[in-house]
Tab-separated table of C-alpha atoms and ligand atoms in Angstrom:
chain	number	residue	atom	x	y	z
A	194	UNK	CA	4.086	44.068	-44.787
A	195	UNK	CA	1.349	45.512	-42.276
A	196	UNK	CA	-1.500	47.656	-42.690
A	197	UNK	CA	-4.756	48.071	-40.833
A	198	UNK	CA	-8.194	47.213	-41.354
A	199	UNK	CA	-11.744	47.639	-40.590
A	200	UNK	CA	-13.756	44.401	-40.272
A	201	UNK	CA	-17.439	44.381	-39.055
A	202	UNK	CA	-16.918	43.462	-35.208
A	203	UNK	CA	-21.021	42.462	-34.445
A	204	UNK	CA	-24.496	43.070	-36.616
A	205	UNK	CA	-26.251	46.180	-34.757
A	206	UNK	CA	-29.276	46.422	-33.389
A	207	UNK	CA	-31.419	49.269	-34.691
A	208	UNK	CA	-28.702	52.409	-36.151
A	209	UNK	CA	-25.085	51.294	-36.297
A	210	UNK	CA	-22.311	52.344	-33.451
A	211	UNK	CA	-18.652	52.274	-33.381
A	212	UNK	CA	-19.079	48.730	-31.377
A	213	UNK	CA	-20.308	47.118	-34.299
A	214	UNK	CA	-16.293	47.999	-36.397
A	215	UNK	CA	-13.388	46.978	-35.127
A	216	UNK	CA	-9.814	48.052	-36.612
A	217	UNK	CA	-6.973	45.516	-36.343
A	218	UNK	CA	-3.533	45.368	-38.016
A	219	UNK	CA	-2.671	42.360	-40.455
A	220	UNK	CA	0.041	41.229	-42.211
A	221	UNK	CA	-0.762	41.368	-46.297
A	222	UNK	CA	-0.031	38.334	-48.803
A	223	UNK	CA	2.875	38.471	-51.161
A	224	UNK	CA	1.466	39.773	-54.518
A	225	UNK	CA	0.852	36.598	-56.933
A	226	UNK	CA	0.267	36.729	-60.579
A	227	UNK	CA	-2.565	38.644	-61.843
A	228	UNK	CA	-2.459	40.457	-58.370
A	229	UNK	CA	-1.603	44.185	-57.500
A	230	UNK	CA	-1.156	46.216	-54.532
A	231	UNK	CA	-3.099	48.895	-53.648
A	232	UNK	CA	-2.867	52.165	-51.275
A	233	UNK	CA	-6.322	53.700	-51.940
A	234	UNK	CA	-6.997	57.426	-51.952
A	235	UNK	CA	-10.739	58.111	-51.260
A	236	UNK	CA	-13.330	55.718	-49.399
A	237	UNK	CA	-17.325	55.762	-50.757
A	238	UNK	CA	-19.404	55.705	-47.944
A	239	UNK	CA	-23.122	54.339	-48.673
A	240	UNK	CA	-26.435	53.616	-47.328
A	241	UNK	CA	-26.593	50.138	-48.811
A	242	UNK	CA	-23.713	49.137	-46.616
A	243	UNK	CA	-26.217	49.264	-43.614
A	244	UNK	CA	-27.814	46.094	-45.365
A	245	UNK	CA	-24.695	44.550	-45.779
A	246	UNK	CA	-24.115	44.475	-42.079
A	247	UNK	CA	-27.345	42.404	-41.184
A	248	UNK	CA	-27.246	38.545	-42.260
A	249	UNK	CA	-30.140	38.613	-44.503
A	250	UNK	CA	-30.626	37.917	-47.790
A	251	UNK	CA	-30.407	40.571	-50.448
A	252	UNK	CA	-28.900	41.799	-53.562
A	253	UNK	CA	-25.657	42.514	-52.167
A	254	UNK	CA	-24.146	39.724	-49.665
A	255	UNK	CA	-23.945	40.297	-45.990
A	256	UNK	CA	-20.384	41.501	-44.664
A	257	UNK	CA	-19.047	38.545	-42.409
A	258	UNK	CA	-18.416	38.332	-39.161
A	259	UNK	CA	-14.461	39.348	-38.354
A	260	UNK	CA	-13.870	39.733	-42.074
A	261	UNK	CA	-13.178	43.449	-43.675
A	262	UNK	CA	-16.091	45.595	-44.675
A	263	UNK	CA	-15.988	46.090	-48.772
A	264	UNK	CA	-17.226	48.882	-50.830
A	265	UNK	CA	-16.143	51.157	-53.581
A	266	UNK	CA	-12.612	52.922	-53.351
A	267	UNK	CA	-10.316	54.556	-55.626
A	268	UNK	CA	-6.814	53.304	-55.445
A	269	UNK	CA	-3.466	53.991	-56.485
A	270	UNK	CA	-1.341	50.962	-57.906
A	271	UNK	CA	1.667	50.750	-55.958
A	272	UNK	CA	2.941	47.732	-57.384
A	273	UNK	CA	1.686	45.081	-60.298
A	274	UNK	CA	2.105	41.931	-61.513
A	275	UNK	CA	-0.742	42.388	-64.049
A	276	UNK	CA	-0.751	42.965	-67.371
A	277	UNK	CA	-3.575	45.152	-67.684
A	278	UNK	CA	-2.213	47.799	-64.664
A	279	UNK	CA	1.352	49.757	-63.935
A	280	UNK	CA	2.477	51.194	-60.725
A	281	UNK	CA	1.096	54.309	-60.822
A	282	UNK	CA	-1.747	53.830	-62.399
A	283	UNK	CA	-5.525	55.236	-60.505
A	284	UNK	CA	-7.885	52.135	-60.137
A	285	UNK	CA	-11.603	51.918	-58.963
A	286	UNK	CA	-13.011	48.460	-57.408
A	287	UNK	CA	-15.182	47.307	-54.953
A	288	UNK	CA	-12.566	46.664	-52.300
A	289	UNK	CA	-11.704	46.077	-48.517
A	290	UNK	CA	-11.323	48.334	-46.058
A	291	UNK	CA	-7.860	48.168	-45.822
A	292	UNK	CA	-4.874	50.785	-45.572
A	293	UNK	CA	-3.362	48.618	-48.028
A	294	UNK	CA	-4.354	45.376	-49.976
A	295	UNK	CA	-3.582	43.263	-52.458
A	296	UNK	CA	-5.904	41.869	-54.688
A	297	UNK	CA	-6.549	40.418	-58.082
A	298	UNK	CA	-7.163	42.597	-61.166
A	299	UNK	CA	-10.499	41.902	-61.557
A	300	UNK	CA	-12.801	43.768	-61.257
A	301	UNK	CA	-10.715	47.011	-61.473
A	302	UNK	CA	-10.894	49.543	-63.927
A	303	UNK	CA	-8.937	52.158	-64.824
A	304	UNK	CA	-9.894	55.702	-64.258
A	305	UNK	CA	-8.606	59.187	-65.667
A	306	UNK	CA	-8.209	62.194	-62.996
A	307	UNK	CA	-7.986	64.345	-65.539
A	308	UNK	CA	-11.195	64.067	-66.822
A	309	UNK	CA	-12.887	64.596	-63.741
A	310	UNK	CA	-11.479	64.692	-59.794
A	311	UNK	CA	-10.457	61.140	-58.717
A	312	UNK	CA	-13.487	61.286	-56.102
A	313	UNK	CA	-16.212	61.917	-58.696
A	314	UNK	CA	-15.567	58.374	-60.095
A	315	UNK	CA	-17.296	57.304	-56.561
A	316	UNK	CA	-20.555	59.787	-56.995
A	317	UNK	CA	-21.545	61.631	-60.224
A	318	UNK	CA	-19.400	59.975	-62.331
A	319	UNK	CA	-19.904	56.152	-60.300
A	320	UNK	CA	-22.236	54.441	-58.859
A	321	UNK	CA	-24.203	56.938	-57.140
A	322	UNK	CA	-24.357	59.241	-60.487
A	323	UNK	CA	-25.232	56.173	-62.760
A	324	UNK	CA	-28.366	55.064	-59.954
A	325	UNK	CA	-29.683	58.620	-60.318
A	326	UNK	CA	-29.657	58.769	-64.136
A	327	UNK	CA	-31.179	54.952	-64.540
A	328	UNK	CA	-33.677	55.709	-61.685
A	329	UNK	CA	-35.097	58.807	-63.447
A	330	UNK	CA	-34.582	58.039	-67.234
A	331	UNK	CA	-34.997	54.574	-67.798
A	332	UNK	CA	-37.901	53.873	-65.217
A	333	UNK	CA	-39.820	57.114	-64.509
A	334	UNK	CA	-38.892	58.857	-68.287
A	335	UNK	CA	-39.596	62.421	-67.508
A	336	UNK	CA	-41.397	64.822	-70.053
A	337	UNK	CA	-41.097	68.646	-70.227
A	338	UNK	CA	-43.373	70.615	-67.624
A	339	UNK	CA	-44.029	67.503	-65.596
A	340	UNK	CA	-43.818	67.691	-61.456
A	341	UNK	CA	-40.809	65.786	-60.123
A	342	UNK	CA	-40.446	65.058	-56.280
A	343	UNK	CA	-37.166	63.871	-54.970
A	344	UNK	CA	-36.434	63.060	-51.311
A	345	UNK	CA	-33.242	62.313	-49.721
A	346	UNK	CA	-32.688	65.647	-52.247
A	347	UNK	CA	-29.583	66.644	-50.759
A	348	UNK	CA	-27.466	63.349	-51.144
A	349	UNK	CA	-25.565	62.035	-53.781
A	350	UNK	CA	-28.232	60.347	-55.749
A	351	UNK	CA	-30.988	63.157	-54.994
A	352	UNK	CA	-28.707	66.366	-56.297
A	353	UNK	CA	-28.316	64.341	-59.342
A	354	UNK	CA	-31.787	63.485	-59.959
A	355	UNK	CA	-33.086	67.075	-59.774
A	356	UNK	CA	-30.564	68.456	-61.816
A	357	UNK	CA	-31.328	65.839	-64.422
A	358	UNK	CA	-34.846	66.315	-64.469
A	359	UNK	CA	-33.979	70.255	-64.784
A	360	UNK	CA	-31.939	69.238	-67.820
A	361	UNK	CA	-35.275	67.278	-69.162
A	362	UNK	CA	-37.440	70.439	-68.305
A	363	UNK	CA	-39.631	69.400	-65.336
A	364	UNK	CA	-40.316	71.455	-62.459
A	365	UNK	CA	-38.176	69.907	-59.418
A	366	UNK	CA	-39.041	69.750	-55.895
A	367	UNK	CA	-36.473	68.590	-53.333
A	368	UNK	CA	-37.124	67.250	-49.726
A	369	UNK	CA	-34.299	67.427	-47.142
A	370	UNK	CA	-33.309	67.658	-44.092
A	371	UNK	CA	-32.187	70.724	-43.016
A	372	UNK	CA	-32.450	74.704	-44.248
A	373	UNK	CA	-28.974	74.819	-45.041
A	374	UNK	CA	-29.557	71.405	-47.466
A	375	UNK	CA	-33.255	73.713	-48.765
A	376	UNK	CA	-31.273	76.720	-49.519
A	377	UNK	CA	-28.295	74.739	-51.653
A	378	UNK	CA	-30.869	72.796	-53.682
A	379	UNK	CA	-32.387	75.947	-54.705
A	380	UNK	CA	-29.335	78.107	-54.850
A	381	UNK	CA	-26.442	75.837	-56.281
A	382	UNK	CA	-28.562	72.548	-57.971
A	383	UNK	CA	-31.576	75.350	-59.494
A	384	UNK	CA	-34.405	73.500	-57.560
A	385	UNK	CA	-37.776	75.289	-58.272
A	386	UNK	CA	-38.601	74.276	-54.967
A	387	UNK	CA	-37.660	72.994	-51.589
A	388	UNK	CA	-38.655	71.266	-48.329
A	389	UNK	CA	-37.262	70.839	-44.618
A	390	UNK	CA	-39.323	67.419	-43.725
A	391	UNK	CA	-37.708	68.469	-40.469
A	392	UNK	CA	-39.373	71.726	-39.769
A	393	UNK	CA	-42.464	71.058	-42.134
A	394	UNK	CA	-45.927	70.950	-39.682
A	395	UNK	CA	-47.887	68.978	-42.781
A	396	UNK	CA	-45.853	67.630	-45.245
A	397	UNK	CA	-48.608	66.431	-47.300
A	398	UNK	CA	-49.844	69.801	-47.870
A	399	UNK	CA	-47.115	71.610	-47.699
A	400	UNK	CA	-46.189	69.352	-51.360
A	401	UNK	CA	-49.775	70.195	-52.364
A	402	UNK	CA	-48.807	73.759	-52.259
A	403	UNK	CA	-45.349	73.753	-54.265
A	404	UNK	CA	-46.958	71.378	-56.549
A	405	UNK	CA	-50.521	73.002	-57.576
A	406	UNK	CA	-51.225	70.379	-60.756
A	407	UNK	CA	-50.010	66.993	-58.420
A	408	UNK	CA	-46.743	65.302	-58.756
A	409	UNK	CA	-45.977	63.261	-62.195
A	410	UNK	CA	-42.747	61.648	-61.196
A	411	UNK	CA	-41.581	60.903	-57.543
A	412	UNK	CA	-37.652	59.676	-57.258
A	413	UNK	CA	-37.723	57.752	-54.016
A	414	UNK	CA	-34.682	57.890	-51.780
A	415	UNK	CA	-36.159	57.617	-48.250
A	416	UNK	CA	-39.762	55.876	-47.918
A	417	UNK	CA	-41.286	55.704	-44.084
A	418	UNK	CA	-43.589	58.700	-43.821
A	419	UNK	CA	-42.080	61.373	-46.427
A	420	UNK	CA	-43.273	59.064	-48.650
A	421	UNK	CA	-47.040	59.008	-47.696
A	422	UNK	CA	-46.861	62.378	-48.090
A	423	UNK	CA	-45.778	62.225	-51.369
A	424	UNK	CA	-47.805	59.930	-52.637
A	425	UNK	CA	-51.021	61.621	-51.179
A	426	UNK	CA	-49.977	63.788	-53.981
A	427	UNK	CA	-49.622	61.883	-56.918
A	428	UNK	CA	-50.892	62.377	-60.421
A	429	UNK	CA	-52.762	60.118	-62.634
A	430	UNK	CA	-50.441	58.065	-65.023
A	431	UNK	CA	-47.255	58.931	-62.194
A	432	UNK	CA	-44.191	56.878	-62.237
A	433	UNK	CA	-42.184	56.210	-58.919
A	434	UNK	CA	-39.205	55.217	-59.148
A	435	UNK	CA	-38.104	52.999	-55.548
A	436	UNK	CA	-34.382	53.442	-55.148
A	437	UNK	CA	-33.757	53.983	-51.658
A	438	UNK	CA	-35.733	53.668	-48.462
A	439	UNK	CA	-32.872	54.736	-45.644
A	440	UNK	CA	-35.837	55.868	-43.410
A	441	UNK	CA	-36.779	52.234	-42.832
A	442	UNK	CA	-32.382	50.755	-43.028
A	443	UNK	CA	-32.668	50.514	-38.728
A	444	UNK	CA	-36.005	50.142	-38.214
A	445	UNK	CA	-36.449	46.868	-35.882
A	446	UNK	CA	-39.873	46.518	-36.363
A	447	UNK	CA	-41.771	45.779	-39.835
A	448	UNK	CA	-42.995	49.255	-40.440
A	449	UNK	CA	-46.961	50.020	-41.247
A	450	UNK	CA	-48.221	52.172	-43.300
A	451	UNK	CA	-50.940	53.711	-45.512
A	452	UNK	CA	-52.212	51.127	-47.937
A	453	UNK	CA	-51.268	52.738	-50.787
A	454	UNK	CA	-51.908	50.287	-53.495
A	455	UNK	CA	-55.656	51.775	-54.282
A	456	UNK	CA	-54.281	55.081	-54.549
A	457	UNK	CA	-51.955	53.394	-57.252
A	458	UNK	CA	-54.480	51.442	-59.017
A	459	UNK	CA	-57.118	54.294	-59.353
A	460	UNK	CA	-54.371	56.874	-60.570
A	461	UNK	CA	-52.686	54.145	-63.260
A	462	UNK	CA	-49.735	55.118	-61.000
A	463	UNK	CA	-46.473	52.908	-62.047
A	464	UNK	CA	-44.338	52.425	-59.034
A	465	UNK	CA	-40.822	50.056	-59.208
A	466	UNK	CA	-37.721	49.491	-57.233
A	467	UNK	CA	-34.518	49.097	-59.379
A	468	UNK	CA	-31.021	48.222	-57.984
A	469	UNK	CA	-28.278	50.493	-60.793
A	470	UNK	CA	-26.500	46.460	-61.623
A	471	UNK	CA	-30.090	46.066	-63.528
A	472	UNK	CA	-28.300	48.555	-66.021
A	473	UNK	CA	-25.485	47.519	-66.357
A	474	UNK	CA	-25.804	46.901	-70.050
A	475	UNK	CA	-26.395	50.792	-70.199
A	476	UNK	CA	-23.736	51.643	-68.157
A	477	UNK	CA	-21.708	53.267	-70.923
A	478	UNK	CA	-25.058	55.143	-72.147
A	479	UNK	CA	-25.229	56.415	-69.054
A	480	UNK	CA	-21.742	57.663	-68.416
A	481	UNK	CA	-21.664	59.491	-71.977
A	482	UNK	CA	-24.677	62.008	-70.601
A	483	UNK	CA	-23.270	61.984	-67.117
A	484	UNK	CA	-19.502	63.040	-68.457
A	485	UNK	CA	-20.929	65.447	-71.215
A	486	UNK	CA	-23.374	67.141	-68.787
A	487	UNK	CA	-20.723	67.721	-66.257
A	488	UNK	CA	-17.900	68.738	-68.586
A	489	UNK	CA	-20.380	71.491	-70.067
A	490	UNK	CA	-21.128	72.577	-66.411
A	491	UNK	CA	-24.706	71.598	-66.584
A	492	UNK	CA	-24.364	68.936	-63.840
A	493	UNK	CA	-22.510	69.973	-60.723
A	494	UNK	CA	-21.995	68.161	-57.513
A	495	UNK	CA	-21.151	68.243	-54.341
A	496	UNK	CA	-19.294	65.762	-51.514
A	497	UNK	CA	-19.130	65.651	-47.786
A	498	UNK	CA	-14.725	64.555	-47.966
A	499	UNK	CA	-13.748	63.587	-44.116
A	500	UNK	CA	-10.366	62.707	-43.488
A	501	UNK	CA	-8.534	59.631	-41.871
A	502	UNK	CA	-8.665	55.537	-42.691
A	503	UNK	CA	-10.363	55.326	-38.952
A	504	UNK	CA	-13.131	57.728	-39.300
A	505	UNK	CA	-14.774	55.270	-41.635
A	506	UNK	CA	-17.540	53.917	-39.578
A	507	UNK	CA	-17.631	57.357	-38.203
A	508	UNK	CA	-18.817	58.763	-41.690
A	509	UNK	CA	-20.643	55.760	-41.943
A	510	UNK	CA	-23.005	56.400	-38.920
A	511	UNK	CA	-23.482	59.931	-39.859
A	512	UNK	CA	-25.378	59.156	-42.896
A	513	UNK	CA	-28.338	58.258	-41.151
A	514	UNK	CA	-27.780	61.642	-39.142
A	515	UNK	CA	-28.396	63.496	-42.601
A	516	UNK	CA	-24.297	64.743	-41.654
A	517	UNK	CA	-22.932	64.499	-45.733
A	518	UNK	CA	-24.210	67.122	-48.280
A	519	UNK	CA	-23.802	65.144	-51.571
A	520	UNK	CA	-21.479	62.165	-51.475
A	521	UNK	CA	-20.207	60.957	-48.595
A	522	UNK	CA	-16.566	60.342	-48.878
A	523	UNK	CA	-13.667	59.296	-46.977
A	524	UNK	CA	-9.990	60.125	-48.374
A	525	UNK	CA	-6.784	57.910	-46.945
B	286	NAP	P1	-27.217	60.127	-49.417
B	286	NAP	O1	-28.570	60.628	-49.757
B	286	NAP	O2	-26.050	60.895	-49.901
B	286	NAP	O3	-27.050	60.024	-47.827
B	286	NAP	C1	-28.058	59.674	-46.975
B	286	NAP	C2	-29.007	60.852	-46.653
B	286	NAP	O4	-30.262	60.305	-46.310
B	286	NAP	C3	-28.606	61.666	-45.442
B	286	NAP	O5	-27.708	62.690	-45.726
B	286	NAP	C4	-29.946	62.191	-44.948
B	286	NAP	O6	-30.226	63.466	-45.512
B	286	NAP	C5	-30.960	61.198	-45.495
B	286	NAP	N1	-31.588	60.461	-44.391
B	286	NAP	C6	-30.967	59.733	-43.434
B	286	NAP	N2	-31.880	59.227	-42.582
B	286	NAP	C7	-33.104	59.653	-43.025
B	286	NAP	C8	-34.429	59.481	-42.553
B	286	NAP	N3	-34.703	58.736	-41.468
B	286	NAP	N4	-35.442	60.070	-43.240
B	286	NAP	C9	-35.178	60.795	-44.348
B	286	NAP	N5	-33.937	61.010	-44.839
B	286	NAP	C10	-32.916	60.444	-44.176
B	286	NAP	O7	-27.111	58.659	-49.915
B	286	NAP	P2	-27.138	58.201	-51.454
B	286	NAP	O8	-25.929	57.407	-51.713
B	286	NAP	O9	-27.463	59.357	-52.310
B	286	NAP	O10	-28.376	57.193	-51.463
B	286	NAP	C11	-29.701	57.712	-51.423
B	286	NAP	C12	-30.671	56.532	-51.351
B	286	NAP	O11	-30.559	55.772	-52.548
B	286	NAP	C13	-30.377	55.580	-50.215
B	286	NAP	O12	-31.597	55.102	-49.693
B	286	NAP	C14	-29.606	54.456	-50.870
B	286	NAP	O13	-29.746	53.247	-50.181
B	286	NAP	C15	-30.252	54.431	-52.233
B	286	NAP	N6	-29.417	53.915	-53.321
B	286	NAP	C16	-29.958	52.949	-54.105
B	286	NAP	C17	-29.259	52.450	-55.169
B	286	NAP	C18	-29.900	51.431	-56.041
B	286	NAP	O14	-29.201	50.800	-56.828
B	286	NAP	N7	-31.201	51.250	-55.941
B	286	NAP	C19	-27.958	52.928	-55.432
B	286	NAP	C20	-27.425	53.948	-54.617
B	286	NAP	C21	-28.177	54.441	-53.557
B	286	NAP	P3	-31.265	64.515	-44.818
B	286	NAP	O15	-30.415	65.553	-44.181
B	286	NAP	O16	-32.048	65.009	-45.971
B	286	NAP	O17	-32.070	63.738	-43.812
C-alpha cells in the first residue's frame, strides 16, 4: 500500500522554508507482530522541532537527512496485530509524518475522546499542557499575590501557564505578539494584564508599570530581548523558570546579551531550564489537575487547527511568524 510522506529535504539556514521538506510517496511494510497501522487524525506542530532539524546535539535527536520528520500525532488504528490495541481504537505516539504508517505498539497509548476532544491530548491535555504545569509548579512554585510574567503568552504553553497561576492566585501578566493575542489573554484566559512586545516603545518599563511591586515568577517561553526586559524587573528571591527560547531557534549567530548573572546573584534570583521528560515520574500528578481543572471549566484553551497532510511545514514555518493562537495543530 502507498501513502505519502514528509521527510526533512536539507538543514536551513537561519528560519526554515518549504525547501528544507520534501513530500514523496512510499510504499508501507506489511504489518508484523506487535505492529499496527495507523491513519492519524491531527498533527502537533512545535517549536522544538526547529532543533530537531539542525545536526546538533540535544535532548531530542536530530531528524535525518531523507528520513520522515517525527513528532506527536493522534491516530486512529486501522488495523492490529497487537494485543494491547483494536481497529478502531484512538492512539497518541510520537510518530512519522506519514499519511499512513505502520509501526510497533510501543510507545502508544490509548486515549479517550470523550473525555476531552481528540486534539487536546496534543496541547492542554499532552505535552504542551504537562510543560506548562511542571514549568510553573514544580520549578517556580507560585504563592498567592505574587507577580507572574509569561512570554510567548499566547501559545500553547503560555495560555496554560497564566491560567494556572490565576488558579494559584498570582497576578498574571502576558507578553505577545499582537493586540488581537493582548485582548484574548485578558478577555478569554482572565490575564490581569497584557503586552504587545510588538508595538511596546520600552518594554522594560512598560513591565515596570503593570507590575508596581517587581516580578516574583517569570515563565520563560521566548528569551532574546523580551527577556532582558523582564528580568530588569525581577524581585528578590524570583524564580525563572527557562522553558523555551524560540526568539534565539534561527538565530545564526551566538546571541549577546546583558550579563545578567549579577542581577541574579544580588536578588537570590533562582533561574532553571527544564525539558517536561524531567517529569515524567509526575506525569500522572500532573494530568489529574490538568483533566480536573478543565472538566470544571477553570482551564480553557485554545488551538490554531489548519487543514491538509501537506500544509505541515507550512504550519510549521508560521510558528516563528507568531501565526497559531494556542496550539498549533494540523488535522489529516
Ligand atoms: P507556541 O507559543 O504555541 O508557538 C510559538 C509562538 O512563539 C508564536 O505563536 C509566537 O507568538 C512566538 N514567537 C515566535 N517567534 C518569536 C520571537 N522571535 N520572539 C518572541 N516570540 C516569538 O509554542 P509552544 O508549544 O507553546 O512553546 C512555547 C515555548 O516553549 C517554545 O519556546 C518551545 O520551544 C518551548 N517548549 C519547551 C518545552 C520543554 O520541555 N522545555 C516543551 C514545550 C515547549 P507571538 O505572536 O507572541 O510572537
Amino acid at each position: 500500500m502507498k501513502t505519502k510522506q514528509i521527510v526533512l529535504a536539507s538543514r536551513p539556514k537561519g528560519t526554515p522554508t518549504a525547501a528544507n521538506f520534501r513530500i514523496e510517496t512510499i510504499t508501507l511494510s506489511e504489518i508484523k507482530n506487535g505492529e499496527v497501522l495507523l491513519q492519524p487524525n491531527y498533527f502537533s506542530v512545535d517549536p522544538y522541532m526547529r532543533g530537531r532539524m539542525n545536526d546538533t546535539k540535544s535532548y531530542a535527536e536530530p531528524f535525518q537527512i531523507d528520513k520522515p520528520i517525527n513528532g506527536g500525532i493522534t491516530a486512529t488504528v486501522l488495523e492490529s496485530k497487537s494485543d494491547n490495541f483494536k481497529s478502531g481504537d484512538i492512539v497518541v505516539g510520537m510518530l512519522p509524518w506519514q499519511e499512513q504508517s505502520v509501526v510497533s505498539e510501543k510507545g502508544l497509548q490509548k486515549i479517550d475522546s470523550k473525555i476531552a476532544p481528540e486534539s487536546y491530548y496534543l496541547g492542554i491535555l499532552g505535552m504542551t499542557g504537562l510543560t506548562a504545569y511542571f514549568g510553573l509548579m514544580h520549578i517556580c512554585k507560585p504563592k498567592k499575590d505574587e507577580t507572574v510574567v509569561v512570554s510567548g503568552a499566547a501559545g500553547a504553553v503560555g495560555v496554560v501557564v497564566g491560567q494556572i497561576a490565576k488558579i494559584q492566585g498570582c497576578r498574571v501578566i502576558g507578553i505577545a505578539g499582537s493586540d488581537e493575542k493582548v485582548v484574548l489573554l485578558k478577555n478569554k484566559f482572565g490575564f490581569d494584564e497584557a503586552i504587545n512586545y510588538k508595538t511596546t516603545k520600552d518594554l522594560k518599563k512598560d513591565i515596570a508599570k503593570v507590575c508596581p511591586n517587581g516580578v516574583d515568577i517569570y515563565y520563560d517561553n521566548v528569551g532574546g530581548e523580551i527577556s532582558d526586559a523582564v528580568i530588569a524587573n525581577i524581585n528578590f528571591n524570583a524564580r525563572i523558570a527557562l522553558c523555551g527560547q524560540i526568539s534565539l531557534y534561527n538565530s545564526t549567530e551566538i546571541p549577546v546579551g546583558p550579563r545578567i548573572q549579577p542581577m541574579l546573584l544580588t536578588r537570590s534570583v533562582l533561574m532553571q531550564g527544564f525539558i517536561v521528560g524531567n517529569f515524567s515520574a509526575h506525569f500522572p500528578e500532573g494530568m489529574k489537575h490538568l483533566s480536573e481543572w478543565v472538566k470544571d471549566g477553570k482551564l480553557k484553551f485554545t488551538e490554531t487547527i489548519g487543514n491538509g497532510f501537506d500544509n505541515l511545514p507550512t504550519a510549521l514555518i508560521g510558528l516563528f511568524k507568531g501565526e497559531n493562537t494556542g496550539k498549533m495543530i494540523i488535522k489529516a
